[in-house]
């Protein structure tokens, strides 16, 4: 629960400025009742409210003087699932990725980094959520805006700047005010969010100016000054992208080795994605999360749920459909996706011809040896609804030849 205390000058005594004497007269026991723990508290500038974010993903706003609940905002995953089913607020692929990220947040134990802030008027509460950054009007109890909804990041911590830039001491004439001088336009008030995001080594700034605004002295949207990722370091070490490709690999699984021939000439991006991920150990310990007898075995999802994973470029990449490479035989290596041009890291190997997949999935390899291993994996017992094996079958590692 939450406690009220004064500072050291008052010997940490109970404050005399509040409108209650006993905590039983307040809603401060709300966290104990809900069996949850608050992990951050933000106070409004006027001192009338404070907002607490808790481990149950509920955002609670209290009146400071009375300790009574003023607003409660539901940010649970269950709530978003219901909204998605009812109205599809996000494309299914995007929704699946965001839900996988939320589960990864819980698993990594970093949800406590999420912070809320009030604006200067104390009328708006701003906090990160699965959709981006919500701006809530506390007076109307409505969401005024969602910032960053189309960005492929999960924002954790944010700060709000609402001040006015320092003006020049020189007098501004009517002609100067009416001019289109970019330096003068920069003197206007520009509220801004400064944010950090999950697994991102950079800051994100959101303002009212569009990214294509050219009326500023510096109009480039992205500045790449963070430490290079492992993939970028690998690219620099190996030189050109052509050296990141190979035409053969060995998939070491808990059931045995599977030898692969890769079509690096026909599908260079798919093969590069597979090879770089393999060299970086990305696929190590991934489970075969989807196994369907007399059809295929699928893996490559770090979450093991079927909705996770990303390419070496940080997002999705386009299909590489080649009419000469078809699903006309068993033991075909192909990219899994959720629609056109949505390739990430997941792939599957067929155990029978699957011609209905032609034109929908990129064929980037064939199995040359270890067919008995694939058959053994395809025969394991699986859950009837999810097709997930009851006992994990894993990739130990992948050797690029």
PDB file of C-alpha atoms in Angstrom, residues 12 14 71 96 100-101 104 107 111 118 155 162 184 199 216 218 238 255 291 296 313 326 359:
ATOM      1  CA  UNK A  12       8.729  12.101   9.180  1.00  0.00           C
ATOM      2  CA  UNK A  14       2.020  12.134   9.589  1.00  0.00           C
ATOM      3  CA  UNK A  71      -9.679   7.644 -11.912  1.00  0.00           C
ATOM      4  CA  UNK A  96       0.639 -10.136 -32.403  1.00  0.00           C
ATOM      5  CA  UNK A 100       4.694 -10.800 -27.777  1.00  0.00           C
ATOM      6  CA  UNK A 101       6.707  -7.760 -26.694  1.00  0.00           C
ATOM      7  CA  UNK A 104       8.708 -10.379 -23.052  1.00  0.00           C
ATOM      8  CA  UNK A 107       9.452 -12.089 -18.479  1.00  0.00           C
ATOM      9  CA  UNK A 111       7.807  -3.229 -16.485  1.00  0.00           C
ATOM     10  CA  UNK A 118       1.306  15.118 -15.592  1.00  0.00           C
ATOM     11  CA  UNK A 155       8.127   3.031 -24.860  1.00  0.00           C
ATOM     12  CA  UNK A 162       6.452  22.177 -22.209  1.00  0.00           C
ATOM     13  CA  UNK A 184      12.468  32.777 -35.901  1.00  0.00           C
ATOM     14  CA  UNK A 199      15.770  -2.996 -26.052  1.00  0.00           C
ATOM     15  CA  UNK A 216      13.825  24.080 -38.930  1.00  0.00           C
ATOM     16  CA  UNK A 218      17.930  20.727 -38.558  1.00  0.00           C
ATOM     17  CA  UNK A 238      32.844  -9.480 -42.691  1.00  0.00           C
ATOM     18  CA  UNK A 255      16.623 -34.932 -32.196  1.00  0.00           C
ATOM     19  CA  UNK A 291       4.483 -29.189 -35.428  1.00  0.00           C
ATOM     20  CA  UNK A 296       5.497 -29.246 -41.549  1.00  0.00           C
ATOM     21  CA  UNK A 313      17.200  -5.435 -39.916  1.00  0.00           C
ATOM     22  CA  UNK A 326       8.173 -24.288 -55.279  1.00  0.00           C
ATOM     23  CA  UNK A 359       3.417 -17.717 -54.182  1.00  0.00           C
TER      24      UNK A 359
END
